């Protein structure tokens, strides 16, 4: 297992900017997972661990893009209708093709091969909707361009070209592309084995009775879903009490069987926050105070040789921190490329004041307005308000140097759909 360099997470200044955090992580995290071969039906969402090169042309031969009549363009009168005898018929998948001499038309169907023939064969296909048929003669209107509706061999994929690249996460169309070049299986990175804990004496398992002072553990389910969405194999290890010995024992036990340990809660500096002390005792820990809202602090370190990420306890901070810091770490550990997700420019539908020198993510819903898509902010925006995330379509990202946003200005919007699957 490749690992972290010593002190790679040591923080220099007082508050760390997001870019700095991402740079440090990119420098220190390497792929840890082995490769495995999976059938295409299990490849969705996995990170490709090879370049896929096509051994064939796609399509392998010239063929028709429509149902219609294949003709030699040179036979057509550019000024008036052309009448041609229908001398043959070709359907999709047909192996033996009829001759298609000059001066004839061939009845042909979508995906059927175009015959080559001595004169190069028919080069143009007239859609059946644009022809009239009289007995065994097709009447073709003037005006069609040479090559219309005729697909060329290799026009989709050329033999020998790389169609999918190592490090990319496979989407539905990527899986289809692998099939289109004849692959039954692909090499992918093994799923990252992640141990997941929540910490806090107040937390109860959903379904249990809630006595005074208790709340349901939501973070573990949010994080489980986020990790699964990225293709991790999650080991749900439950809720840890606010007791140093218990946290220490559980983290120590999780080390051997996992590639990464993730916790939430217990990483502030209150005396009931034991995660920090426990990780320090078992390995190394750095508390990063990120110049972000919501989110800081986040704890990064190692339990033995296994990387450790301690997310904050507040449910909104969990999601925002996960998406911005943990997601790229996980993709990297699985050998994926972690090019930042796309944000989209939309109009802000709200005024907002913020502190200078920190990045802020505002939960927002997209509304179609007269002047295009507008991002509306959720009224209650505390870091503990999970329902604000439920109501949101994504996050408006406000840069460090901004202090005042006025409604109507253009802002960067990160849709959850870009980063949660
Ligand atoms: P902590 O970082 O442990 O001080 O937690 C900060 C806040 O987040 C507190 O209000 C906790 O009750 C809450 N919290 C911590 N963990 C969870 C969790 N797993 N699910 C829901 N809320 C949590
Ligand atoms: Mg706590």
Coordinates of C-alpha atoms and ligand atoms in Angstrom, one line a residue:
X1 CA 0.0 0.0 0.0
X2 CA 1.5 3.4 -1.0
X3 CA 1.2 5.9 1.7
X4 CA 1.5 9.4 3.0
X5 CA 4.7 11.1 3.5
X6 CA 5.6 12.1 7.0
X7 CA 4.1 15.4 8.1
X8 CA 2.6 15.9 4.7
X9 CA -0.5 17.5 6.4
X10 CA 1.5 19.9 8.6
X11 CA -0.2 23.2 8.4
X12 CA 1.8 26.4 7.9
X13 CA -0.3 29.5 8.5
X14 CA -3.2 30.2 10.8
X15 CA -6.0 29.5 8.4
X16 CA -5.5 27.3 5.3
X17 CA -7.0 28.2 2.0
X18 CA -8.9 25.5 0.1
X19 CA -6.5 25.7 -2.9
X20 CA -3.6 25.1 -0.5
X21 CA -5.4 22.2 1.1
X22 CA -6.1 20.6 -2.3
X23 CA -2.5 21.2 -3.4
X24 CA -1.1 19.5 -0.3
X25 CA -3.4 16.6 -0.6
X26 CA -2.6 16.2 -4.3
X27 CA 1.1 16.1 -3.5
X28 CA 0.9 13.6 -0.7
X29 CA -1.9 11.2 -1.6
X30 CA -1.1 8.4 -4.1
X31 CA -3.1 5.5 -5.4
X32 CA -3.4 2.7 -2.9
X33 CA -5.7 0.3 -4.5
X34 CA -4.8 -2.8 -6.6
X35 CA -6.5 -3.4 -10.0
X36 CA -9.2 -6.0 -10.7
X37 CA -11.0 -7.1 -13.8
X38 CA -14.8 -6.7 -13.8
X39 CA -17.5 -7.5 -16.3
X40 CA -19.0 -4.4 -17.9
X41 CA -22.2 -4.8 -16.0
X42 CA -20.3 -4.1 -12.8
X43 CA -18.2 -1.3 -14.2
X44 CA -20.4 1.7 -13.6
X45 CA -18.9 4.3 -11.3
X46 CA -15.6 2.4 -11.1
X47 CA -12.3 4.1 -11.9
X48 CA -10.6 2.7 -15.0
X49 CA -7.2 1.3 -14.4
X50 CA -6.1 0.9 -18.0
X51 CA -6.4 2.8 -21.3
X52 CA -9.0 1.1 -23.5
X53 CA -7.8 0.9 -27.1
X54 CA -10.1 -0.1 -29.9
X55 CA -9.0 -3.2 -31.9
X56 CA -11.7 -2.4 -34.5
X57 CA -13.2 0.4 -36.5
X58 CA -16.6 1.5 -35.3
X59 CA -18.6 1.1 -37.4
X60 CA -16.6 -1.6 -39.0
X61 CA -18.0 -1.0 -42.5
X62 CA -19.9 1.8 -44.3
X63 CA -23.6 1.6 -43.6
X64 CA -26.8 3.4 -43.8
X65 CA -28.0 5.9 -41.2
X66 CA -31.6 5.7 -42.3
X67 CA -34.3 3.5 -43.9
X68 CA -34.3 4.4 -47.5
X69 CA -32.7 3.9 -50.9
X70 CA -28.9 3.7 -51.5
X71 CA -27.8 5.4 -54.8
X72 CA -24.8 6.6 -56.6
X73 CA -24.9 10.3 -56.2
X74 CA -23.4 10.8 -59.7
X75 CA -26.6 9.1 -61.1
X76 CA -28.9 11.9 -59.7
X77 CA -30.0 14.8 -61.8
X78 CA -29.3 17.9 -59.8
X79 CA -32.2 19.8 -61.4
X80 CA -35.1 17.4 -61.5
X81 CA -36.4 14.1 -60.2
X82 CA -34.4 11.0 -61.0
X83 CA -36.1 7.6 -61.5
X84 CA -34.1 4.5 -60.7
X85 CA -34.9 0.8 -60.8
X86 CA -34.7 -0.9 -57.4
X87 CA -32.4 -3.8 -58.0
X88 CA -31.7 -5.2 -54.5
X89 CA -32.5 -5.1 -50.8
X90 CA -30.1 -5.0 -47.8
X91 CA -31.1 -5.3 -44.2
X92 CA -29.1 -4.8 -41.0
X93 CA -26.8 -7.7 -40.3
X94 CA -27.0 -9.1 -43.8
X95 CA -23.8 -10.8 -44.8
X96 CA -24.0 -11.3 -48.6
X97 CA -24.7 -8.1 -50.4
X98 CA -26.3 -7.7 -53.9
X99 CA -24.5 -5.9 -56.6
X100 CA -25.3 -2.2 -56.9
X101 CA -24.4 -1.1 -60.4
X102 CA -24.5 2.5 -61.6
X103 CA -28.0 3.5 -62.5
X104 CA -29.7 1.4 -59.8
X105 CA -31.1 1.9 -56.3
X106 CA -31.0 -0.5 -53.4
X107 CA -33.7 -0.7 -50.8
X108 CA -31.7 -0.4 -47.5
X109 CA -32.4 -0.2 -43.8
X110 CA -30.7 1.6 -40.9
X111 CA -27.5 -0.1 -39.9
X112 CA -27.3 -2.2 -43.1
X113 CA -24.0 -2.3 -44.8
X114 CA -23.5 -0.3 -48.0
X115 CA -22.1 -2.5 -50.8
X116 CA -18.7 -1.5 -52.2
X117 CA -18.8 -2.6 -55.8
X118 CA -16.6 -1.7 -58.8
X119 CA -17.5 1.9 -58.9
X120 CA -17.1 2.5 -55.2
X121 CA -20.7 1.4 -54.6
X122 CA -23.6 3.6 -53.6
X123 CA -22.4 6.6 -51.7
X124 CA -25.6 8.3 -50.7
X125 CA -28.8 7.2 -49.0
X126 CA -32.2 8.9 -49.7
X127 CA -34.6 8.7 -46.7
X128 CA -37.7 6.7 -47.6
X129 CA -39.8 9.7 -46.4
X130 CA -38.2 11.8 -49.2
X131 CA -38.9 9.2 -52.0
X132 CA -41.9 7.9 -53.8
X133 CA -42.0 4.4 -55.1
X134 CA -43.8 3.4 -58.2
X135 CA -43.8 -0.4 -58.6
X136 CA -40.1 -1.3 -58.9
X137 CA -38.9 2.3 -59.4
X138 CA -37.9 4.9 -56.9
X139 CA -38.4 8.5 -57.6
X140 CA -35.8 10.7 -56.0
X141 CA -36.2 14.5 -55.6
X142 CA -33.2 16.7 -56.6
X143 CA -31.0 18.4 -54.0
X144 CA -29.5 15.7 -51.8
X145 CA -25.8 16.1 -51.0
X146 CA -23.3 13.4 -51.9
X147 CA -22.6 11.2 -48.9
X148 CA -25.9 12.0 -47.1
X149 CA -27.1 9.4 -44.6
X150 CA -24.1 7.2 -45.4
X151 CA -21.9 6.3 -42.4
X152 CA -18.3 5.8 -43.0
X153 CA -16.2 2.9 -41.6
X154 CA -14.4 4.2 -38.4
X155 CA -16.3 7.5 -38.3
X156 CA -17.2 6.9 -34.6
X157 CA -14.0 5.2 -33.5
X158 CA -10.9 4.6 -35.5
X159 CA -9.1 1.3 -35.0
X160 CA -6.2 1.7 -32.7
X161 CA -7.4 4.8 -30.9
X162 CA -7.8 5.1 -27.2
X163 CA -11.5 5.4 -26.4
X164 CA -11.3 5.5 -22.5
X165 CA -8.5 6.7 -20.3
X166 CA -6.9 5.3 -17.2
X167 CA -8.2 7.2 -14.2
X168 CA -11.6 8.2 -15.5
X169 CA -14.7 7.2 -13.6
X170 CA -17.0 5.1 -15.8
X171 CA -20.4 6.6 -16.6
X172 CA -23.1 4.7 -18.4
X173 CA -22.0 5.9 -21.9
X174 CA -18.4 4.9 -21.1
X175 CA -19.4 1.4 -20.2
X176 CA -21.3 1.3 -23.6
X177 CA -18.2 2.6 -25.3
X178 CA -16.1 -0.3 -24.0
X179 CA -18.8 -2.7 -25.3
X180 CA -18.8 -0.9 -28.6
X181 CA -15.2 -1.8 -29.2
X182 CA -15.7 -5.4 -28.2
X183 CA -14.7 -5.5 -24.5
X184 CA -16.4 -7.8 -22.1
X185 CA -14.4 -6.7 -19.1
X186 CA -12.3 -3.8 -18.0
X187 CA -9.6 -3.3 -15.5
X188 CA -10.6 -1.0 -12.7
X189 CA -9.2 0.0 -9.3
X190 CA -10.4 -2.0 -6.4
X191 CA -12.9 -0.3 -4.3
X192 CA -11.4 1.7 -1.4
X193 CA -12.2 0.0 1.9
X194 CA -13.3 2.7 4.2
X195 CA -14.1 2.4 7.9
X196 CA -16.7 4.8 9.1
X197 CA -17.5 5.9 12.6
X198 CA -19.6 8.6 14.3
X199 CA -18.6 10.0 17.6
X200 CA -20.8 11.5 20.3
X201 CA -22.6 10.4 23.5
X202 CA -25.7 12.2 22.2
X203 CA -26.0 10.0 19.1
X204 CA -28.6 7.2 18.8
X205 CA -29.2 4.8 16.0
X206 CA -32.2 5.7 13.9
X207 CA -35.1 3.6 15.1
X208 CA -34.0 3.6 18.7
X209 CA -35.8 5.6 21.4
X210 CA -34.7 9.2 21.9
X211 CA -34.2 10.1 25.5
X212 CA -33.5 13.6 26.7
X213 CA -30.4 15.1 25.2
X214 CA -30.2 12.5 22.4
X215 CA -30.4 13.0 18.6
X216 CA -30.3 10.5 15.8
X217 CA -27.0 9.9 14.0
X218 CA -27.5 11.3 10.6
X219 CA -23.9 11.9 9.6
X220 CA -23.0 8.3 9.3
X221 CA -25.8 7.8 6.8
X222 CA -24.9 10.9 4.8
X223 CA -21.2 9.9 4.7
X224 CA -22.0 6.3 3.9
X225 CA -24.0 7.4 1.0
X226 CA -21.4 9.9 -0.2
X227 CA -18.7 7.2 0.0
X228 CA -20.8 4.6 -1.7
X229 CA -21.6 7.1 -4.4
X230 CA -17.8 7.4 -5.1
X231 CA -17.5 3.6 -5.3
X232 CA -16.0 2.9 -1.9
X233 CA -16.7 -0.3 0.1
X234 CA -17.9 1.1 3.4
X235 CA -17.6 -0.7 6.7
X236 CA -20.1 0.9 9.0
X237 CA -18.6 0.6 12.4
X238 CA -21.3 2.5 14.3
X239 CA -21.3 5.2 17.0
X240 CA -18.4 5.8 19.3
X241 CA -18.9 7.2 22.8
X242 CA -17.1 10.3 24.0
X243 CA -14.5 8.2 25.8
X244 CA -10.8 8.2 24.9
X245 CA -10.3 4.5 25.6
X246 CA -13.2 3.5 23.4
X247 CA -12.3 5.8 20.5
X248 CA -8.7 4.6 20.7
X249 CA -9.6 0.9 20.8
X250 CA -12.1 1.2 17.9
X251 CA -9.7 3.2 15.6
X252 CA -6.8 0.8 16.4
X253 CA -9.0 -2.2 15.5
X254 CA -10.1 -0.5 12.2
X255 CA -6.6 0.0 11.0
X256 CA -5.7 -3.4 9.7
X257 CA -8.6 -4.0 7.4
X258 CA -9.1 -0.7 5.7
X259 CA -7.5 1.8 3.3
X260 CA -9.0 4.8 5.0
X261 CA -10.7 5.7 8.2
X262 CA -13.4 8.4 8.3
X263 CA -15.1 9.8 11.4
X264 CA -17.4 12.6 12.1
X265 CA -17.6 14.7 15.2
X266 CA -15.2 15.1 18.1
X267 CA -12.5 17.0 16.3
X268 CA -13.1 20.4 17.8
X269 CA -11.0 21.4 20.8
X270 CA -13.6 20.8 23.5
X271 CA -12.6 18.5 26.3
X272 CA -15.1 15.9 25.1
X273 CA -13.5 15.7 21.7
X274 CA -11.3 12.6 22.0
X275 CA -10.8 11.7 18.4
X276 CA -7.8 14.1 18.1
X277 CA -6.1 12.6 21.2
X278 CA -6.8 9.1 20.1
X279 CA -5.4 9.5 16.6
X280 CA -2.3 11.3 18.0
X281 CA -1.7 8.3 20.3
X282 CA -2.0 5.8 17.4
X283 CA -0.2 7.7 14.7
X284 CA -0.2 11.3 13.6
X285 CA -2.8 14.0 13.4
X286 CA -3.0 17.5 12.0
X287 CA -6.0 19.7 12.5
X288 CA -6.5 21.8 9.5
X289 CA -8.3 25.0 10.2
X290 CA -9.5 25.8 6.7
X291 CA -10.4 29.3 5.6
X292 CA -13.9 28.1 4.7
X293 CA -17.5 28.4 5.8
X294 CA -19.1 26.1 6.7
X295 CA -16.5 23.4 7.5
X296 CA -13.5 24.0 9.6
X297 CA -11.9 22.2 11.3
X298 CA -11.0 19.0 9.6
X299 CA -8.6 16.5 11.0
X300 CA -6.2 14.6 8.7
X301 CA -3.6 12.1 9.8
X302 CA -2.8 8.5 10.1
X303 CA -3.8 5.6 12.3
X304 CA -0.7 3.5 12.0
X305 CA -0.2 3.5 8.3
X306 CA -3.8 4.1 7.4
X307 CA -4.9 7.6 6.4
X308 CA -7.5 9.2 8.6
X309 CA -10.0 11.9 8.0
X310 CA -11.9 13.4 10.9
X311 CA -14.9 15.4 9.6
X312 CA -16.7 18.0 11.7
X313 CA -19.9 17.0 13.5
X314 CA -22.3 19.5 12.1
X315 CA -24.3 17.9 9.3
X316 CA -23.8 20.7 6.8
X317 CA -20.2 21.1 7.5
X318 CA -19.8 17.3 6.9
X319 CA -21.2 17.5 3.4
X320 CA -19.4 20.6 2.4
X321 CA -16.1 19.4 3.7
X322 CA -16.5 16.0 2.2
X323 CA -17.3 17.3 -1.2
X324 CA -14.4 19.8 -1.2
X325 CA -11.7 18.0 0.6
X326 CA -12.4 14.3 1.1
X327 CA -13.8 13.5 -2.4
X328 CA -10.6 14.4 -4.2
X329 CA -8.6 12.4 -1.6
X330 CA -10.8 9.3 -2.2
X331 CA -10.6 9.6 -6.0
X332 CA -6.8 9.9 -5.8
X333 CA -6.5 6.9 -3.5
X334 CA -8.4 4.9 -6.1
X335 CA -6.2 6.1 -8.9
X336 CA -8.7 8.5 -10.3
X337 CA -8.0 11.9 -11.7
X338 CA -9.4 14.5 -9.4
X339 CA -9.8 17.4 -11.8
X340 CA -12.1 19.8 -10.0
X341 CA -15.8 19.5 -10.8
X342 CA -17.4 22.0 -13.1
X343 CA -19.2 24.9 -11.6
X344 CA -21.7 26.9 -13.6
X345 CA -22.3 30.6 -13.8
X346 CA -25.8 31.5 -12.5
X347 CA -27.4 34.7 -11.2
X348 CA -27.5 35.2 -7.5
X349 CA -31.0 35.7 -6.2
X350 CA -29.9 37.0 -2.8
X351 CA -27.7 39.6 -1.1
X352 CA -24.9 38.2 1.1
X353 CA -22.2 39.6 3.3
X354 CA -19.1 37.5 4.1
X355 CA -15.7 37.7 5.7
X356 CA -12.7 38.5 3.6
X357 CA -10.1 35.7 3.1
X358 CA -12.3 32.7 3.4
X359 CA -14.2 30.7 0.8
X360 CA -17.9 30.4 1.5
X361 CA -20.4 27.9 0.2
X362 CA -24.0 29.0 0.3
X363 CA -26.7 26.3 0.0
X364 CA -29.0 27.3 -2.9
X365 CA -31.9 26.1 -5.0
X366 CA -32.0 26.9 -8.7
X367 CA -35.1 28.7 -9.9
X368 CA -35.9 29.4 -13.6
X369 CA -36.5 33.2 -13.8
X370 CA -37.0 35.8 -16.5
X371 CA -33.2 36.4 -16.7
X372 CA -32.2 32.7 -16.7
X373 CA -31.3 30.4 -13.8
X374 CA -31.2 32.1 -10.4
X375 CA -29.7 30.7 -7.2
X376 CA -32.0 31.2 -4.3
X377 CA -30.5 30.9 -0.8
X378 CA -32.2 28.9 1.9
X379 CA -33.4 31.2 4.7
X380 CA -31.9 29.3 7.6
X381 CA -28.3 28.6 7.0
X382 CA -26.7 27.4 10.2
X383 CA -24.2 24.6 9.9
X384 CA -26.5 22.2 11.8
X385 CA -29.5 22.7 9.4
X386 CA -29.5 19.6 7.4
X387 CA -32.9 20.4 5.8
X388 CA -31.3 23.3 4.1
X389 CA -29.1 20.9 2.2
X390 CA -32.1 18.8 1.4
X391 CA -33.8 21.8 -0.1
X392 CA -30.7 22.8 -2.1
X393 CA -29.7 21.8 -5.6
X394 CA -26.1 22.7 -4.9
X395 CA -23.7 25.3 -3.5
X396 CA -22.9 28.8 -4.6
X397 CA -19.2 29.2 -4.2
X398 CA -18.1 32.6 -3.0
X399 CA -14.4 33.4 -3.5
X400 CA -12.0 34.6 -0.7
X401 CA -11.7 38.2 -1.8
X402 CA -15.4 38.8 -2.0
X403 CA -17.0 40.6 1.0
X404 CA -20.4 41.6 -0.4
X405 CA -22.6 39.9 -2.9
X406 CA -25.6 41.7 -4.4
X407 CA -28.6 40.0 -5.9
X408 CA -28.3 39.9 -9.7
X409 CA -24.5 39.3 -9.8
X410 CA -23.2 36.2 -11.5
X411 CA -21.8 33.5 -9.2
X412 CA -20.3 30.1 -9.5
X413 CA -22.7 27.3 -8.7
X414 CA -21.7 23.7 -7.9
X415 CA -24.6 21.3 -8.5
X416 CA -24.7 18.4 -6.1
X417 CA -25.1 16.1 -9.1
X418 CA -21.5 17.0 -10.2
X419 CA -20.0 15.6 -7.0
X420 CA -22.2 13.1 -5.3
X421 CA -22.2 10.2 -7.7
Ligands
LIG1 P1 -18.9 17.9 17.6 O1 -18.0 18.2 16.5 O2 -18.8 16.5 18.0 O3 -18.8 18.9 18.7 O4 -20.4 18.0 17.0 C1 -20.8 19.3 16.5 C2 -22.4 19.2 16.4 O5 -22.7 18.2 15.4 C3 -23.1 18.8 17.6 O6 -24.3 19.6 17.7 C4 -23.4 17.4 17.4 O7 -24.5 16.9 18.2 C5 -23.6 17.3 16.0 N1 -23.3 16.0 15.5 C6 -22.1 15.3 15.7 N2 -22.2 14.1 15.1 C7 -23.4 14.0 14.5 C8 -24.0 12.9 13.8 N3 -23.3 11.8 13.5 N4 -25.2 13.1 13.3 C9 -25.9 14.3 13.6 N5 -25.3 15.3 14.3 C10 -24.1 15.2 14.7
LIG2 MG1 -19.3 15.4 19.7

